[in-house]
Short mmCIF file of C-alpha atoms in Angstrom, two decimals:
data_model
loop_
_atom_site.label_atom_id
_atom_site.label_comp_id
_atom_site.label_asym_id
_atom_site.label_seq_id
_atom_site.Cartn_x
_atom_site.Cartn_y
_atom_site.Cartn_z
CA UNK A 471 48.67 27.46 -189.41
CA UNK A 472 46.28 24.16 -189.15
CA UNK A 473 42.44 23.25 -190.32
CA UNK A 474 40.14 21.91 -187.95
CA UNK A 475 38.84 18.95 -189.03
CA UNK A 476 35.35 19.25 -190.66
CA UNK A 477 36.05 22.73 -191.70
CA UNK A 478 35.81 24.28 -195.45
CA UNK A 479 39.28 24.24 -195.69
CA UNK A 480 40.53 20.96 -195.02
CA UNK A 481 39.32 18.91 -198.23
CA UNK A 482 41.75 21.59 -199.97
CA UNK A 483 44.53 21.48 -197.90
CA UNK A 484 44.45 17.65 -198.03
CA UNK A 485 43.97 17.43 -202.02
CA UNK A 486 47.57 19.79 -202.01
CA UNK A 487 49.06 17.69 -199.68
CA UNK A 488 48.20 14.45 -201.73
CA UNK A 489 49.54 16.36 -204.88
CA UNK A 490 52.86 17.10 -203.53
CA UNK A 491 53.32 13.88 -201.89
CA UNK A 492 52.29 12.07 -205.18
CA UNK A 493 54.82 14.81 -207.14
CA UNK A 494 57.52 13.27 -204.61
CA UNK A 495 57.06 9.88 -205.71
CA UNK A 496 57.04 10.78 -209.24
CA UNK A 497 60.74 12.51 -209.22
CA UNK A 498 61.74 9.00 -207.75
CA UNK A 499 60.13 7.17 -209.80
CA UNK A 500 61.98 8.85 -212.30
CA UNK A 501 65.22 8.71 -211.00
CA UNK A 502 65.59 4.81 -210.74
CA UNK A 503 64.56 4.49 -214.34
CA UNK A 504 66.87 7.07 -215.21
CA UNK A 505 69.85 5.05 -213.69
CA UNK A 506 69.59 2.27 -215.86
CA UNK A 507 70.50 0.10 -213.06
CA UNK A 508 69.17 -3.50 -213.23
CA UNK A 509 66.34 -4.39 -210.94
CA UNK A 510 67.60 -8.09 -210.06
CA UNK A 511 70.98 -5.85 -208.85
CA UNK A 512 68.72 -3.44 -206.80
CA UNK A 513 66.69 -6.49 -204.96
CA UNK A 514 70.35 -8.49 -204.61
CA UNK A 515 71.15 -8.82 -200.40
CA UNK A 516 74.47 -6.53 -200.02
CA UNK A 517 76.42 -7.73 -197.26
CA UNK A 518 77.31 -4.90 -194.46
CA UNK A 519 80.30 -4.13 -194.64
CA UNK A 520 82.53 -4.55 -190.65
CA UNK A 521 82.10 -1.58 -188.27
CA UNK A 522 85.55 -1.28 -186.93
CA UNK A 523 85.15 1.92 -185.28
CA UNK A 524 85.43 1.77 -181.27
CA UNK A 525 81.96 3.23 -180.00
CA UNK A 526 81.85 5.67 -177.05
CA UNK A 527 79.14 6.70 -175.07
CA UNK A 528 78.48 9.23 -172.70
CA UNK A 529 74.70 10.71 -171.28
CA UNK A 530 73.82 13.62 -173.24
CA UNK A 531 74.51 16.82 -172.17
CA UNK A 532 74.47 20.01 -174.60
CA UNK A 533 77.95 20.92 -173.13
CA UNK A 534 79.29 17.61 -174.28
CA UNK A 535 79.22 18.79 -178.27
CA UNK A 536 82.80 19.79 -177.89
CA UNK A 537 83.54 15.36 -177.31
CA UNK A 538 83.62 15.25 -181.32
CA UNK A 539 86.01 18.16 -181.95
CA UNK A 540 88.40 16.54 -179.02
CA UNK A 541 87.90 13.12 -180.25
CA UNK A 542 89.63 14.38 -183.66
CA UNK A 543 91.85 16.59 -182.77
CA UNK A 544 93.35 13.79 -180.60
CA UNK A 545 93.32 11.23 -183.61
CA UNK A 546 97.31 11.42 -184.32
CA UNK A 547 98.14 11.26 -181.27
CA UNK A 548 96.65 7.59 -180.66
CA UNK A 549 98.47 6.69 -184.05
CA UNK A 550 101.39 7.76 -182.80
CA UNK A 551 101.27 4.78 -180.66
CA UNK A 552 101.56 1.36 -182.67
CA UNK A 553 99.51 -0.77 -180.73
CA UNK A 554 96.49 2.43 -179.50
CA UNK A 555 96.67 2.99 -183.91
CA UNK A 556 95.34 -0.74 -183.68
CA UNK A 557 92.46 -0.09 -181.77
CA UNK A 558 91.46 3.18 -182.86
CA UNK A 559 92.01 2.64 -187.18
CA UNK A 560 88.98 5.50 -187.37
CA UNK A 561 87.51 8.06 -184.95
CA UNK A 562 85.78 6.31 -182.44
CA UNK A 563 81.33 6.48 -182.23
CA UNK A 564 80.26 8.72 -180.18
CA UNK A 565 76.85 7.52 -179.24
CA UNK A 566 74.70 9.82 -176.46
CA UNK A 567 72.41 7.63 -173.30
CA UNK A 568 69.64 9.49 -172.38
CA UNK A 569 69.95 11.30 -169.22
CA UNK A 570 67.41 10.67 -166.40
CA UNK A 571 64.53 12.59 -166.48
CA UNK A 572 61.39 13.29 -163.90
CA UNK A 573 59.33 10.70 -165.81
CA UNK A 574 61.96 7.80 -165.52
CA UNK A 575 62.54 8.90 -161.84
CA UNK A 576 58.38 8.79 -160.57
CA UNK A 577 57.16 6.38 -163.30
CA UNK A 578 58.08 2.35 -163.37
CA UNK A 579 58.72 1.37 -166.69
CA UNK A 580 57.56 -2.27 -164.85
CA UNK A 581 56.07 -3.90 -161.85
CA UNK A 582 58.72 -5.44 -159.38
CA UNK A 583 59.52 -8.82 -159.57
CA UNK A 584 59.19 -11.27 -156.92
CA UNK A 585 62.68 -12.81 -155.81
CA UNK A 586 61.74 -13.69 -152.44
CA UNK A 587 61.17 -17.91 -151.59
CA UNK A 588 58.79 -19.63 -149.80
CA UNK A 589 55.34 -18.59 -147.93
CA UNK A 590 53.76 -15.31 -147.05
CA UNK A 591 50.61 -14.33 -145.09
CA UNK A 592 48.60 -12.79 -148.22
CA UNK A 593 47.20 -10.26 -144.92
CA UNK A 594 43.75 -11.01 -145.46
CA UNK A 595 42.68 -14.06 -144.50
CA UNK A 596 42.45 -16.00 -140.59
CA UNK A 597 45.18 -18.18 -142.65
CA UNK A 598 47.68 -15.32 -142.52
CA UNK A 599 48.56 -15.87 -138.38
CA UNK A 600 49.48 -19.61 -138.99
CA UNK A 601 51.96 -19.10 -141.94
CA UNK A 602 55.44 -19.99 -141.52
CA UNK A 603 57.82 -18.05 -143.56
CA UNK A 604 60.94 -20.11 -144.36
CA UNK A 605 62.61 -21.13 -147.67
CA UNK A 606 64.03 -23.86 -145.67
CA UNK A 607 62.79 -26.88 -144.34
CA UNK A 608 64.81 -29.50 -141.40
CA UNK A 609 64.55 -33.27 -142.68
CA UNK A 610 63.50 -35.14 -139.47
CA UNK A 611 66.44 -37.35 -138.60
CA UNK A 612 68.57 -36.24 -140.85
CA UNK A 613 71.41 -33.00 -141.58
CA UNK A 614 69.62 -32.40 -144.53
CA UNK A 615 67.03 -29.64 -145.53
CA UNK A 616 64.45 -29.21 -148.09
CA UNK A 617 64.50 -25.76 -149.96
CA UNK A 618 61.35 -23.90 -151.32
CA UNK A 619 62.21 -22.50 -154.77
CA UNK A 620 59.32 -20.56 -155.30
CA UNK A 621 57.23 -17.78 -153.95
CA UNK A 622 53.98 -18.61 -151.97
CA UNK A 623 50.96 -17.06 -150.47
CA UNK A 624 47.66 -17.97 -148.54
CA UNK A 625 45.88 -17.43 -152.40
CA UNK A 626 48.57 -20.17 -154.22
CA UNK A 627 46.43 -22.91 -155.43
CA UNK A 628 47.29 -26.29 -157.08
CA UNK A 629 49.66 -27.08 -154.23
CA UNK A 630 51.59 -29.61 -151.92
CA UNK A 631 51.66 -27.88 -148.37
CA UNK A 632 52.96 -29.22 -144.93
CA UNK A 633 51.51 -29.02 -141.36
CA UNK A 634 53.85 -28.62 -138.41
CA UNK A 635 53.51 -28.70 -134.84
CA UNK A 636 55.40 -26.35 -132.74
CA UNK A 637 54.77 -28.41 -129.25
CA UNK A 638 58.14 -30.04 -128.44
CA UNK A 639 56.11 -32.82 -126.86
CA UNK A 640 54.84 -34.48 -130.19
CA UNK A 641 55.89 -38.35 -130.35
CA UNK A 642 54.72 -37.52 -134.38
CA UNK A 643 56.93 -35.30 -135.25
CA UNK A 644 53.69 -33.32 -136.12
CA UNK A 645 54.23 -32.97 -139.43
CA UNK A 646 51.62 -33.61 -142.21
CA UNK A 647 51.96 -33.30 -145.66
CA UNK A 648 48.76 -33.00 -147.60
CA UNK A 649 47.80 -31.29 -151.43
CA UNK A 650 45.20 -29.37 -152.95
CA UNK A 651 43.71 -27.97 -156.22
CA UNK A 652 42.08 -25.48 -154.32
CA UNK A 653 44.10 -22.34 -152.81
CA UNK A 654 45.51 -22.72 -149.30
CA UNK A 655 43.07 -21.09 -147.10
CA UNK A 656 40.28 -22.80 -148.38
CA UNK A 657 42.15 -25.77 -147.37
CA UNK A 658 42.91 -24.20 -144.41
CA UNK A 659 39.10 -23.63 -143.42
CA UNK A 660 38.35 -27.41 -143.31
CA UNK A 661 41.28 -27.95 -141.12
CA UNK A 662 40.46 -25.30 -138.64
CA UNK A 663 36.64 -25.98 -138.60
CA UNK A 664 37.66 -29.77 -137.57
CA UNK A 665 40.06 -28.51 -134.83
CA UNK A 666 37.44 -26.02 -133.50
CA UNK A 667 34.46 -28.79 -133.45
CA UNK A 668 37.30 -30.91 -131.64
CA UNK A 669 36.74 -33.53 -134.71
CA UNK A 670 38.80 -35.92 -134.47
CA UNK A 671 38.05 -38.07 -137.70
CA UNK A 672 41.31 -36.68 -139.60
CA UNK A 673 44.70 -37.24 -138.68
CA UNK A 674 45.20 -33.11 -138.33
CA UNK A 675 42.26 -32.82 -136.51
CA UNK A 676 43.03 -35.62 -134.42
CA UNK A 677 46.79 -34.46 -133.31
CA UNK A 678 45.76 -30.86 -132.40
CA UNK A 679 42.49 -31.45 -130.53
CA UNK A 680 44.87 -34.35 -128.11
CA UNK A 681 46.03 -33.17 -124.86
CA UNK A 682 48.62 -30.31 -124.72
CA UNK A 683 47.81 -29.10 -127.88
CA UNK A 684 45.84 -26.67 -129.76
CA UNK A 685 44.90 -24.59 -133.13
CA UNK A 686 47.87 -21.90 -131.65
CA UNK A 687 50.31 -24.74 -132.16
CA UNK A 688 49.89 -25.21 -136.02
CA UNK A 689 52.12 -23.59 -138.92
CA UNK A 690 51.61 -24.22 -142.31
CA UNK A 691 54.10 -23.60 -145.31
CA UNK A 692 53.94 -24.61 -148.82
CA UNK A 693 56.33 -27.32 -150.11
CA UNK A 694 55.41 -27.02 -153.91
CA UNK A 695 52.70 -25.30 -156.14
CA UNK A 696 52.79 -25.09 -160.14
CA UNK A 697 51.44 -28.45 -161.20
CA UNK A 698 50.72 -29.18 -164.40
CA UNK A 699 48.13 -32.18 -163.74
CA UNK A 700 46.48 -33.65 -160.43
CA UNK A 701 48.21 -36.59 -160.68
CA UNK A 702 52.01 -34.81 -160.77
CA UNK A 703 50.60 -33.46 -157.64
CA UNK A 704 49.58 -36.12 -156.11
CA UNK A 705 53.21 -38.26 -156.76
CA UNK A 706 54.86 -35.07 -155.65
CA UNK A 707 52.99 -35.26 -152.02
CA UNK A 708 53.25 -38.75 -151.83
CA UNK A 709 57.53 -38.38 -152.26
CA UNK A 710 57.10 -35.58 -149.80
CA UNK A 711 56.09 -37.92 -146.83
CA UNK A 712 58.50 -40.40 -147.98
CA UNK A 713 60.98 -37.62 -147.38
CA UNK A 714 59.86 -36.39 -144.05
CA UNK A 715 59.48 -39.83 -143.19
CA UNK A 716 55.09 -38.97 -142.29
CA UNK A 717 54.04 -42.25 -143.29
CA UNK A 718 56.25 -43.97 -140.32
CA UNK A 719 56.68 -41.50 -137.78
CA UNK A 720 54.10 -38.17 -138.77
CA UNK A 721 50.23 -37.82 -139.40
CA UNK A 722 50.25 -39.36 -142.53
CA UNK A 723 50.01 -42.78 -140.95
CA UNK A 724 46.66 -43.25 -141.52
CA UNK A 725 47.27 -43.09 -145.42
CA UNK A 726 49.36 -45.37 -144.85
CA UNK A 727 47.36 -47.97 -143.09
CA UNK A 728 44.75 -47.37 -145.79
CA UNK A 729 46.84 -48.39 -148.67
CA UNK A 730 47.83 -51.30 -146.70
CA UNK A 731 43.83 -52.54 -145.73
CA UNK A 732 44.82 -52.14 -141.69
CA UNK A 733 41.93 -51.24 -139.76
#
């Protein structure tokens, strides 16, 4: 039997709940006073004492009730054996794991986590088609290979990213490593609109607008994102082309000749 709230009734049944309840408190009240035990002894930290007993635990099952009856019937016979009598000093714990259930079998108690490395067409941008999905990397020159730790789309932002050219032709290598505060396929845009317009005023631009080549032949793939400052990022793409060897033989020379004052 309940009260709506609002109705006639509830102020009453709420002033005889808040009697009993305060009745309650009363009796213990009463009862620690009555025990004459010392309150510096009832606020003193008693130390637990060691759980020795072996746990067991099984998925609860109503049928499974019987597991406590067995478990002490059973007793002597473990301490019939001297070293099982070691283990098993009291009746083991039976602790119960809760079944599955519908909920727990249509419901994720959590989104999935990404495990996978490297870069991955977001599928909705014109950046998507020149993505190249690797977590590894060839060093020019070298048996080495660079590894991509982390997961990557055409939305990362704050990132060093690498250009490569897929024309076996290329006396560059084709590779260009370049960064960026802003995410990839805004980057991406200003390298595409200079290939399109056939600008060749950037070193990207310049490679695929030469002879033989073209916009098809570009892929793109993250090397690094997460930075805490601009300058970290910076250093970062700067030990990149020292690594891939851009400033020498890739199109990063012309950052190169730049920091040098060659024309």
């Amino acid at each position: 039997m309940g009260s709506a709230i609002g109705s006639k009734m509830a102020p009453p049944y709420a002033n005889l709940f808040m009697a009993q309840l305060e009745e309650n408190f009363l009796v213990i009240d009463d009862q620690i006073h009555n025990s004459q035990i010392p309150r510096d002894t009832l606020l003193d930290y008693k130390e637990k004492t060691e759980n020795i007993r072996v746990p067991i635990v099984v998925t609860y099952n109503p049928q499974l009730n019987i597991i406590r009856k067995i478990a002490r019937d059973l007793q002597p016979m473990l301490h019939a054996d001297t070293r099982l009598k070691q283990i098993f000093l009291e009746l083991p714990l039976l602790f119960y794991r809760q079944p599955p259930n519908l909920r727990k079998m249509i419901v994720r108690s959590a989104l999935p986590t990404t495990t996978k490395a490297g870069t991955f067409p977001c599928n909705r941008c014109e950046t998507c088609k020149y993505i190249l999905c690797k977590d590894q990397v060839p060093i020019p020159n070298t048996q080495k290979v660079y590894t991509i730790l982390d997961y990557y789309s055409c939305a990362s932002c704050n990132v060093v990213y690498m250009f490569t050219c897929t024309t076996t032709s290329c006396s560059t290598g084709g590779i260009y490593i370049g960064e960026t505060g802003q995410k990839l396929r805004t980057r991406m845009n200003h390298h595409r609109h200079k290939i399109n317009n056939k600008s060749c005023d950037t070193p990207v631009g310049q490679h695929f607008c030469s002879q033989n080549h073209s916009l098809q032949d570009m892929q793109i793939l993250i090397l690094k994102g997460y930075f805490k400052t601009e300058r970290e990022r910076k250093i970062y793409e700067f030990k990149c082309m020292e690594l891939f060897n851009t400033l020498r033989q890739g199109l990063n020379l012309e950052i190169k000749q730049n920091c040098l004052g060659i024309p």
